[in-house]
Short mmCIF file of C-alpha atoms and ligand atoms in Angstrom, two decimals:
data_model
loop_
_atom_site.label_atom_id
_atom_site.label_comp_id
_atom_site.label_asym_id
_atom_site.label_seq_id
_atom_site.Cartn_x
_atom_site.Cartn_y
_atom_site.Cartn_z
CA MET A 1 5.78 19.51 27.95
CA THR A 2 7.59 16.62 26.26
CA LYS A 3 6.55 16.00 22.68
CA ILE A 4 4.69 12.76 22.05
CA ASN A 5 5.74 10.92 18.91
CA ALA A 6 3.74 8.19 17.19
CA ALA A 7 5.85 5.07 16.67
CA ILE A 8 5.22 1.84 14.81
CA THR A 9 5.70 -0.83 17.46
CA GLY A 10 4.72 -3.92 15.46
CA ILE A 11 3.97 -5.11 11.95
CA HIS A 12 2.25 -8.15 10.53
CA ALA A 13 0.78 -9.11 7.16
CA TYR A 14 -1.20 -11.74 5.34
CA VAL A 15 -1.08 -12.89 1.74
CA PRO A 16 -3.33 -15.58 0.23
CA ASN A 17 -1.77 -18.92 -0.73
CA TYR A 18 -2.67 -18.93 -4.42
CA VAL A 19 0.26 -17.83 -6.61
CA LEU A 20 -0.62 -16.39 -10.02
CA SER A 21 2.61 -16.59 -12.03
CA ASN A 22 3.60 -14.85 -15.25
CA GLU A 23 3.54 -18.29 -16.88
CA GLU A 24 -0.12 -18.75 -15.94
CA LEU A 25 -0.95 -15.24 -17.23
CA GLU A 26 0.70 -16.16 -20.55
CA LYS A 27 -2.08 -18.72 -20.99
CA MET A 28 -4.81 -16.16 -20.19
CA VAL A 29 -3.78 -13.10 -22.25
CA ASP A 30 -1.30 -12.19 -24.98
CA THR A 31 1.73 -11.48 -22.78
CA ASN A 32 5.00 -13.03 -21.75
CA ASP A 33 7.26 -13.28 -18.72
CA GLU A 34 10.03 -11.27 -20.38
CA TRP A 35 7.73 -8.28 -21.12
CA ILE A 36 6.26 -8.30 -17.62
CA MET A 37 9.64 -8.61 -15.88
CA THR A 38 11.40 -5.91 -17.91
CA ARG A 39 8.49 -3.43 -17.88
CA THR A 40 7.34 -3.94 -14.27
CA GLY A 41 9.64 -6.25 -12.28
CA ILE A 42 6.71 -8.53 -11.35
CA ARG A 43 7.12 -12.32 -11.49
CA GLU A 44 4.09 -13.46 -9.50
CA ARG A 45 1.23 -12.22 -7.32
CA ARG A 46 -1.13 -13.71 -4.72
CA ILE A 47 -4.85 -14.13 -5.37
CA LEU A 48 -7.60 -14.60 -2.79
CA LYS A 49 -9.83 -17.39 -4.06
CA GLY A 50 -13.22 -18.56 -2.84
CA GLU A 51 -16.81 -17.36 -2.61
CA ASP A 52 -17.65 -14.45 -0.32
CA GLN A 53 -14.02 -13.78 0.55
CA GLY A 54 -13.53 -10.03 0.77
CA THR A 55 -10.65 -7.74 1.69
CA SER A 56 -11.62 -7.97 5.38
CA ILE A 57 -10.67 -11.67 5.51
CA MET A 58 -7.05 -10.73 4.82
CA GLY A 59 -7.20 -7.68 7.10
CA ILE A 60 -8.51 -9.77 9.99
CA GLU A 61 -5.67 -12.29 9.60
CA ALA A 62 -3.09 -9.48 9.54
CA VAL A 63 -4.58 -7.74 12.60
CA LYS A 64 -4.98 -10.92 14.66
CA GLY A 65 -1.36 -11.83 13.93
CA LEU A 66 -0.24 -8.31 14.81
CA MET A 67 -2.02 -8.34 18.18
CA GLU A 68 -0.61 -11.76 19.02
CA LYS A 69 2.90 -10.72 18.05
CA THR A 70 2.77 -7.48 20.06
CA ASN A 71 0.88 -8.96 23.04
CA THR A 72 -1.92 -6.47 22.45
CA ASN A 73 -5.25 -7.05 24.15
CA PRO A 74 -7.95 -6.38 21.50
CA GLU A 75 -9.94 -4.49 24.14
CA ASP A 76 -7.14 -1.94 24.49
CA VAL A 77 -7.19 -0.86 20.84
CA ASP A 78 -8.58 2.70 20.54
CA LEU A 79 -8.81 3.15 16.77
CA LEU A 80 -8.49 1.05 13.62
CA ILE A 81 -8.10 2.69 10.20
CA CYS A 82 -8.25 0.59 7.05
CA SER A 83 -6.98 2.03 3.78
CA THR A 84 -8.45 0.20 0.81
CA VAL A 85 -9.93 0.68 -2.65
CA THR A 86 -11.64 -2.70 -2.54
CA PRO A 87 -13.87 -2.56 0.54
CA ASP A 88 -16.04 -5.62 1.23
CA MET A 89 -19.06 -3.40 0.51
CA LEU A 90 -19.57 0.32 -0.16
CA PHE A 91 -20.78 0.44 3.42
CA PRO A 92 -20.31 -0.36 6.24
CA ALA A 93 -16.60 0.35 6.42
CA THR A 94 -14.30 -2.63 6.01
CA ALA A 95 -12.42 -1.30 9.06
CA ASN A 96 -15.51 -2.12 11.15
CA VAL A 97 -15.71 -5.62 9.71
CA ILE A 98 -12.03 -6.14 10.51
CA SER A 99 -12.39 -4.83 14.06
CA ASP A 100 -15.36 -7.12 14.67
CA GLY A 101 -13.59 -10.14 13.19
CA ALA A 102 -10.45 -9.48 15.24
CA GLY A 103 -12.35 -9.08 18.52
CA ILE A 104 -11.69 -5.32 18.81
CA LYS A 105 -14.69 -4.02 20.76
CA ASN A 106 -13.72 -0.65 22.24
CA ALA A 107 -12.36 1.10 19.18
CA PHE A 108 -13.81 3.36 16.54
CA SER A 109 -12.98 2.26 13.00
CA PHE A 110 -13.13 3.88 9.60
CA ASP A 111 -11.92 3.40 6.03
CA MET A 112 -9.70 5.70 4.08
CA ASN A 113 -9.43 5.83 0.32
CA ALA A 114 -6.45 7.50 -1.27
CA ALA A 115 -5.78 4.70 -3.78
CA CYS A 116 -2.17 3.51 -3.71
CA SER A 117 -1.14 6.30 -1.32
CA GLY A 118 -3.82 5.24 1.16
CA PHE A 119 -1.52 3.54 3.63
CA LEU A 120 0.62 6.69 3.93
CA TYR A 121 -2.44 8.92 4.32
CA ALA A 122 -3.71 6.55 7.04
CA LEU A 123 -0.35 6.47 8.87
CA ALA A 124 -0.19 10.28 8.83
CA THR A 125 -3.79 10.47 10.11
CA ALA A 126 -3.24 7.84 12.82
CA SER A 127 -0.16 9.64 14.07
CA GLN A 128 -2.21 12.79 14.72
CA PHE A 129 -4.58 10.89 17.04
CA ILE A 130 -1.57 9.69 19.03
CA GLU A 131 0.48 12.90 19.07
CA THR A 132 -2.39 14.77 20.74
CA GLY A 133 -2.06 12.33 23.65
CA ARG A 134 -5.66 11.21 23.36
CA TYR A 135 -5.18 7.66 21.99
CA LYS A 136 -2.63 5.02 22.93
CA LYS A 137 -3.11 2.09 20.54
CA VAL A 138 -3.99 2.67 16.92
CA ILE A 139 -3.92 -0.01 14.23
CA VAL A 140 -3.48 0.95 10.59
CA VAL A 141 -4.37 -1.68 8.00
CA GLY A 142 -3.57 -1.47 4.28
CA ALA A 143 -5.49 -4.15 2.41
CA ASP A 144 -6.78 -4.83 -1.08
CA LYS A 145 -8.33 -7.64 -3.05
CA MET A 146 -7.36 -6.16 -6.41
CA SER A 147 -8.36 -9.39 -8.16
CA SER A 148 -11.99 -8.37 -7.49
CA ILE A 149 -11.68 -5.31 -9.78
CA VAL A 150 -9.22 -6.57 -12.39
CA ASP A 151 -10.27 -7.70 -15.86
CA TYR A 152 -8.35 -10.90 -16.55
CA GLU A 153 -8.87 -10.34 -20.28
CA ASP A 154 -7.03 -6.98 -20.21
CA ARG A 155 -3.30 -7.60 -20.51
CA THR A 156 -2.43 -4.00 -19.68
CA THR A 157 -3.76 -4.26 -16.11
CA CYS A 158 -4.16 -7.93 -15.14
CA ILE A 159 -0.42 -8.51 -14.99
CA LEU A 160 0.08 -5.72 -12.46
CA PHE A 161 -2.09 -6.37 -9.46
CA GLY A 162 -2.29 -8.82 -6.55
CA ASP A 163 -4.08 -9.31 -3.23
CA GLY A 164 -2.76 -8.85 0.30
CA ALA A 165 -3.01 -7.05 3.64
CA GLY A 166 -0.64 -5.57 6.16
CA ALA A 167 -1.17 -3.97 9.56
CA VAL A 168 0.91 -1.87 11.94
CA LEU A 169 0.41 -0.95 15.58
CA MET A 170 1.15 2.68 16.46
CA GLU A 171 1.78 3.79 20.03
CA PRO A 172 2.98 6.97 21.76
CA THR A 173 6.60 7.44 22.75
CA GLU A 174 8.59 10.31 24.22
CA GLU A 175 11.77 9.06 22.55
CA GLU A 176 13.03 10.65 19.33
CA VAL A 177 11.67 7.79 17.20
CA GLY A 178 8.50 7.20 15.20
CA LEU A 179 6.88 9.32 12.55
CA ILE A 180 9.08 12.41 12.29
CA ASP A 181 7.70 14.15 9.19
CA SER A 182 5.18 13.65 6.42
CA GLU A 183 3.95 15.36 3.27
CA MET A 184 0.78 14.37 1.39
CA LYS A 185 -0.52 15.73 -1.91
CA SER A 186 -3.44 15.16 -4.26
CA ASP A 187 -4.57 16.37 -7.67
CA GLY A 188 -8.10 15.42 -8.66
CA SER A 189 -7.51 16.24 -12.30
CA GLY A 190 -5.64 12.93 -12.50
CA GLU A 191 -8.95 11.06 -12.25
CA GLN A 192 -9.20 10.62 -16.02
CA HIS A 193 -6.06 8.47 -16.19
CA LEU A 194 -6.82 5.94 -13.44
CA HIS A 195 -10.26 5.08 -12.09
CA MET A 196 -13.13 2.62 -11.98
CA LYS A 197 -15.90 3.95 -14.20
CA ALA A 198 -19.00 2.49 -12.57
CA GLY A 199 -20.33 1.18 -9.28
CA GLY A 200 -20.40 4.51 -7.46
CA SER A 201 -23.15 7.13 -7.25
CA ARG A 202 -22.22 8.78 -10.57
CA ARG A 203 -22.71 5.57 -12.53
CA PRO A 204 -24.52 3.00 -10.40
CA PRO A 205 -24.26 -0.66 -11.38
CA SER A 206 -26.53 -1.76 -14.23
CA HIS A 207 -26.58 -4.44 -16.92
CA GLU A 208 -25.11 -1.84 -19.21
CA THR A 209 -22.14 -1.04 -16.93
CA VAL A 210 -21.43 -4.73 -16.38
CA ASN A 211 -21.58 -5.49 -20.12
CA ALA A 212 -19.27 -2.55 -20.81
CA LYS A 213 -16.76 -3.89 -18.22
CA GLU A 214 -16.94 -0.68 -16.25
CA HIS A 215 -16.42 -2.32 -12.86
CA PHE A 216 -12.75 -2.93 -13.50
CA VAL A 217 -9.60 -0.82 -13.05
CA TYR A 218 -9.19 1.57 -15.98
CA GLN A 219 -5.62 2.80 -16.33
CA GLU A 220 -3.78 4.77 -19.00
CA GLY A 221 -0.49 3.21 -17.98
CA ALA A 222 1.97 5.44 -19.79
CA ALA A 223 0.27 8.67 -18.59
CA VAL A 224 0.18 7.43 -14.98
CA PHE A 225 3.80 6.31 -15.26
CA LYS A 226 4.89 9.81 -16.27
CA PHE A 227 3.24 11.44 -13.25
CA ALA A 228 4.25 8.65 -10.84
CA VAL A 229 7.91 8.72 -11.72
CA SER A 230 8.27 12.46 -11.15
CA ARG A 231 5.83 13.03 -8.26
CA MET A 232 7.05 10.14 -6.10
CA ALA A 233 10.69 11.18 -6.51
CA ASP A 234 9.86 14.89 -5.97
CA ILE A 235 8.03 14.33 -2.71
CA ALA A 236 10.57 11.87 -1.30
CA GLU A 237 13.33 14.35 -2.12
CA GLU A 238 11.39 17.18 -0.44
CA VAL A 239 11.03 15.20 2.81
CA VAL A 240 14.67 14.07 2.71
CA ASN A 241 16.01 17.59 2.10
CA ARG A 242 13.92 19.42 4.67
CA ASN A 243 15.04 16.97 7.36
CA GLY A 244 18.69 17.55 6.48
CA LEU A 245 19.21 13.96 5.37
CA THR A 246 21.47 12.63 2.62
CA GLY A 247 21.44 9.22 0.96
CA ASP A 248 24.02 8.01 3.48
CA ASP A 249 21.73 8.80 6.43
CA ILE A 250 18.87 6.73 5.04
CA ALA A 251 18.78 3.07 6.06
CA TRP A 252 15.82 2.15 3.81
CA LEU A 253 13.61 3.52 1.09
CA VAL A 254 10.15 1.95 1.45
CA PRO A 255 8.37 2.67 -1.83
CA HIS A 256 4.93 1.79 -3.13
CA GLN A 257 5.38 -1.21 -5.42
CA ALA A 258 3.70 -0.36 -8.73
CA ASN A 259 6.62 -0.65 -11.09
CA LYS A 260 10.30 -1.39 -10.46
CA ARG A 261 11.28 1.38 -12.88
CA ILE A 262 9.41 4.00 -10.80
CA ILE A 263 11.08 2.68 -7.63
CA ASP A 264 14.55 2.81 -9.21
CA ALA A 265 14.00 6.42 -10.31
CA THR A 266 12.97 7.45 -6.78
CA ALA A 267 15.99 5.71 -5.23
CA LYS A 268 18.31 7.41 -7.71
CA ARG A 269 16.83 10.86 -7.00
CA ILE A 270 17.40 10.62 -3.24
CA GLY A 271 20.82 9.06 -3.73
CA ILE A 272 20.39 5.65 -2.19
CA ASP A 273 21.73 2.31 -3.44
CA GLU A 274 19.55 -0.55 -4.63
CA ASP A 275 20.45 -2.71 -1.62
CA LYS A 276 18.77 -0.14 0.66
CA VAL A 277 15.46 -0.24 -1.22
CA MET A 278 12.72 -2.52 0.08
CA MET A 279 11.43 -4.52 -2.86
CA VAL A 280 8.67 -7.12 -2.81
CA ILE A 281 7.13 -6.35 -6.21
CA GLU A 282 8.60 -9.49 -7.78
CA LYS A 283 6.56 -11.81 -5.54
CA TYR A 284 3.44 -9.80 -4.76
CA GLY A 285 2.94 -7.33 -7.65
CA ASN A 286 0.98 -4.16 -6.96
CA THR A 287 -1.24 -4.84 -3.94
CA THR A 288 -2.29 -1.15 -3.85
CA ASN A 289 -2.78 -0.33 -0.13
CA ALA A 290 -0.79 -3.34 1.07
CA THR A 291 2.51 -2.73 -0.73
CA ILE A 292 4.21 -0.64 1.96
CA PRO A 293 3.17 -2.75 4.98
CA LEU A 294 4.15 -5.90 3.04
CA CYS A 295 7.61 -4.36 2.53
CA LEU A 296 7.96 -3.53 6.24
CA TRP A 297 6.80 -7.04 7.18
CA GLU A 298 9.28 -8.77 4.86
CA TYR A 299 12.21 -6.58 5.92
CA GLU A 300 11.32 -6.33 9.64
CA PRO A 301 14.10 -8.77 10.69
CA GLN A 302 16.69 -6.38 9.20
CA LEU A 303 15.35 -3.22 10.87
CA LYS A 304 17.16 -1.64 13.80
CA LYS A 305 16.10 1.00 16.30
CA GLY A 306 17.06 4.43 15.01
CA ASP A 307 17.09 3.43 11.31
CA ASN A 308 15.91 6.27 9.08
CA LEU A 309 13.15 5.09 6.71
CA ILE A 310 11.72 7.12 3.85
CA LEU A 311 8.30 5.89 2.74
CA ALA A 312 6.93 7.10 -0.61
CA ALA A 313 3.85 6.38 -2.71
CA PHE A 314 1.91 7.50 -5.76
CA GLY A 315 -1.58 6.42 -6.76
CA GLY A 316 -4.89 7.06 -8.44
CA GLY A 317 -6.60 10.33 -7.75
CA PHE A 318 -3.85 11.39 -8.22
CA THR A 319 -2.49 11.09 -4.71
CA TRP A 320 1.10 10.98 -3.52
CA GLY A 321 3.06 11.30 -0.32
CA SER A 322 6.20 10.63 1.65
CA ILE A 323 6.84 9.92 5.33
CA TYR A 324 10.07 10.01 7.33
CA ILE A 325 10.12 7.42 10.13
CA LYS A 326 12.84 6.74 12.68
CA TRP A 327 12.34 3.04 13.37
CA ALA A 328 11.42 2.40 17.01
CA TYR A 329 12.62 -1.12 17.83
CA ASP A 330 15.17 -3.83 17.08
CA ALA A 331 13.59 -6.84 15.42
O1 LIG B 401 -0.15 1.97 -8.44
C1 LIG B 401 -0.93 3.00 -8.94
C2 LIG B 401 -0.25 3.82 -9.95
N1 LIG B 401 0.05 3.06 -11.11
C3 LIG B 401 1.27 3.06 -11.63
O2 LIG B 401 2.16 3.66 -11.09
C4 LIG B 401 1.46 2.36 -12.95
C5 LIG B 401 2.22 3.24 -13.90
N2 LIG B 401 2.39 2.68 -15.20
C6 LIG B 401 3.20 1.62 -15.47
O3 LIG B 401 3.77 1.04 -14.58
C7 LIG B 401 3.42 1.24 -16.91
O4 LIG B 401 2.88 2.23 -17.75
C8 LIG B 401 2.81 -0.12 -17.32
C9 LIG B 401 3.61 -1.24 -16.67
C10 LIG B 401 1.35 -0.20 -16.90
C11 LIG B 401 2.93 -0.31 -18.83
O5 LIG B 401 4.27 -0.19 -19.24
P1 LIG B 401 4.67 0.81 -20.43
O6 LIG B 401 6.12 0.66 -20.63
O7 LIG B 401 4.17 2.18 -20.07
O8 LIG B 401 3.91 0.21 -21.67
P2 LIG B 401 2.79 0.88 -22.59
O9 LIG B 401 1.50 0.96 -21.88
O10 LIG B 401 3.34 2.14 -23.20
O11 LIG B 401 2.69 -0.20 -23.73
C12 LIG B 401 3.81 -0.51 -24.59
C13 LIG B 401 3.40 -1.67 -25.51
C14 LIG B 401 2.05 -1.47 -26.18
O12 LIG B 401 2.13 -2.03 -27.48
P3 LIG B 401 2.36 -1.10 -28.77
O13 LIG B 401 1.20 -0.13 -28.77
O14 LIG B 401 3.68 -0.43 -28.55
O15 LIG B 401 2.34 -2.08 -29.89
C15 LIG B 401 1.11 -2.32 -25.35
O16 LIG B 401 0.00 -2.77 -26.07
O17 LIG B 401 3.29 -2.87 -24.73
C16 LIG B 401 2.00 -3.47 -24.98
N3 LIG B 401 1.56 -4.17 -23.78
C17 LIG B 401 1.90 -5.44 -23.49
N4 LIG B 401 2.63 -6.35 -24.16
C18 LIG B 401 2.78 -7.55 -23.59
C19 LIG B 401 0.81 -3.67 -22.76
N5 LIG B 401 0.64 -4.62 -21.82
C20 LIG B 401 1.29 -5.71 -22.25
C21 LIG B 401 1.47 -7.00 -21.71
N6 LIG B 401 2.23 -7.88 -22.39
N7 LIG B 401 0.95 -7.37 -20.52
#
């Protein structure tokens, strides 16, 4: 029997209009453009403004655009997975809200939380549903409204994050393209360095948790940096080596966008030049689950069928992963 591969056959994204620049942040906290640019590579990020505007709003825009672009009938979508750490509500799943808002009626939908590695976990999961032959059209959304969990009085985190959403369509193919290999890892002992203290079942919301600012991202930046820089490079290198690839064979590195220094270290380890690294951190910052689809969306016009892409991410949990994709279409 011919092997069925799961291929990305379309990509679309949505970012809110509001641009939060380093200059504006300088007026909010004790920071400066020079520090932010040299330590992170971020110049600006997008923020979703307005009452009752959750992550799903951005996801719906991305998915509607994706279906229009790929001529997909919403009724033909079998499954929608949304990776996010900022769901509209703890339940129901934001994936269901997105499906409903995008007119997807015949699919099952669920959320996935693997922090910044969520989009890779979701892609790897989606591909399994396709490779079995059971499902034909699966949408994977990576979306976060990080501004909803960021303390804009904390200079160590508020300069990092932004809002956005991206979505890909995955379909079966018998050609040698699509998701070729993947490796995912997690280490729960990393919880202490990056988490949100309250709002879950362990520490439900109360006046006390709100007053103590426990509903915001808590990050020990330097500790996370140390793990991120080695784990992301290690796992990308593992996937590259076991597929017999060298830097010259790789058309693009598609890294999670948390810090330009982490991205540069990963590129160096797998031997690829800066001009082959997708980089959108300067304009969008760290959009958590949306960074990788935002990269693919921005660089889609440059992608060619057969291009070898190495995706890599590291995030809270800790979680990390890498995926090797042979791109399936010419833009
Ligand atoms: O996406 C999920 C995974 N997350 C990551 O991968 C993030 C990993 N971590 C990082 O990217 C970096 O650790 C940060 C960008 C968060 C911080 O950069 P750093 O080079 O590790 O700085 P640091 O935390 O060691 O702080 C160095 C100094 C400190 O001052 P002192 O103690 O040396 O006087 C901070 O207080 O920089 C200070 N600082 C700032 N100064 C100006 C921290 N934030 C700021 C700021 N502006 N915004």
